[in-house]
Short mmCIF file of C-alpha atoms in Angstrom, two decimals:
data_model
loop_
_atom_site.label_atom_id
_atom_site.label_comp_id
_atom_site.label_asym_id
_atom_site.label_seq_id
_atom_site.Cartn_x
_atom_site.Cartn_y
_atom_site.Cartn_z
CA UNK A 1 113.96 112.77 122.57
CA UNK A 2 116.38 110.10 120.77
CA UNK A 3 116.74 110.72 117.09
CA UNK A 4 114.75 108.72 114.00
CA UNK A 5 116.73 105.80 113.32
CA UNK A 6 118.66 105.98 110.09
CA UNK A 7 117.45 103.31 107.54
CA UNK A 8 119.28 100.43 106.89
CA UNK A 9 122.97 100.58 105.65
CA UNK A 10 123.03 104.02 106.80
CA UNK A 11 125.41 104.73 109.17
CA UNK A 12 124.44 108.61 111.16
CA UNK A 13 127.56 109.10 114.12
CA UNK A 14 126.97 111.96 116.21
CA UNK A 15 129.40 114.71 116.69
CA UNK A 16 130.23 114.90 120.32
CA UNK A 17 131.27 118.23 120.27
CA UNK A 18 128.35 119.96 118.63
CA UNK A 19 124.68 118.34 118.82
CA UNK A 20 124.09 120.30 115.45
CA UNK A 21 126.58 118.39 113.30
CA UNK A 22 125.43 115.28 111.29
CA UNK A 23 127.51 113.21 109.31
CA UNK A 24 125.83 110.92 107.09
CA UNK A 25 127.42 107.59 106.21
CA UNK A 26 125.94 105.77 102.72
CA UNK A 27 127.22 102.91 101.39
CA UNK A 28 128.26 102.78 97.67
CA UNK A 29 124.98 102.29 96.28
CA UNK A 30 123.61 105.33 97.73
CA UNK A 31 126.60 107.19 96.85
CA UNK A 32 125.36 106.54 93.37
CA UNK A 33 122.15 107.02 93.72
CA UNK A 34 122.71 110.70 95.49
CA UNK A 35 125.43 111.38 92.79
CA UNK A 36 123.21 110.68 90.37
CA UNK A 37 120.04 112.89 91.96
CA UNK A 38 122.08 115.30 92.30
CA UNK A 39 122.92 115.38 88.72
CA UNK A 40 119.19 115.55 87.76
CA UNK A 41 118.51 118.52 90.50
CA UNK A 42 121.41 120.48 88.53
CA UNK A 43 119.89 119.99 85.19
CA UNK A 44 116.23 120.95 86.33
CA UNK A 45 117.54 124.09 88.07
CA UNK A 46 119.02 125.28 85.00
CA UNK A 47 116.04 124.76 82.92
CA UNK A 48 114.03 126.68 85.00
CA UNK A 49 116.57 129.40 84.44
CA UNK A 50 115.43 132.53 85.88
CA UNK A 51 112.31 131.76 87.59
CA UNK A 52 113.65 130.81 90.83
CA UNK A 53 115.76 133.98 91.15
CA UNK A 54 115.57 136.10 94.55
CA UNK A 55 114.53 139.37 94.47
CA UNK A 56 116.94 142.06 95.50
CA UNK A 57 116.26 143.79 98.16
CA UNK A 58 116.46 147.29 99.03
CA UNK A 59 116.99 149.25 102.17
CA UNK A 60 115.48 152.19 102.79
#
């Protein structure tokens, strides 16, 4: 089964030593755009503050 194709101005070369790898090629304009979601992800997580903590886990 081939891989979705990536949208346009996307750019997704495969890694021929490891299936697994994928390296993602945007053009400028998505650089922005994922710069600036990224931004926004950062500043949600830390209003949330505490509620998406894990819970530690004990053995035994």
């Amino acid at each position: 089964m081939s891989p979705d194709p990536a949208p346009p101005g996307i750019r997704v070369p495969q890694c021929a030593e490891d299936a697994r790898v994928v390296r993602v090629v945007l053009p400028r304009e998505g650089e922005s755009i994922l710069g600036r979601l990224a931004g926004l992800h950062r500043d949600e997580r830390e209003r949330m503050g505490d509620v998406l903590t894990l819970p530690i886990w004990r053995d035994g």
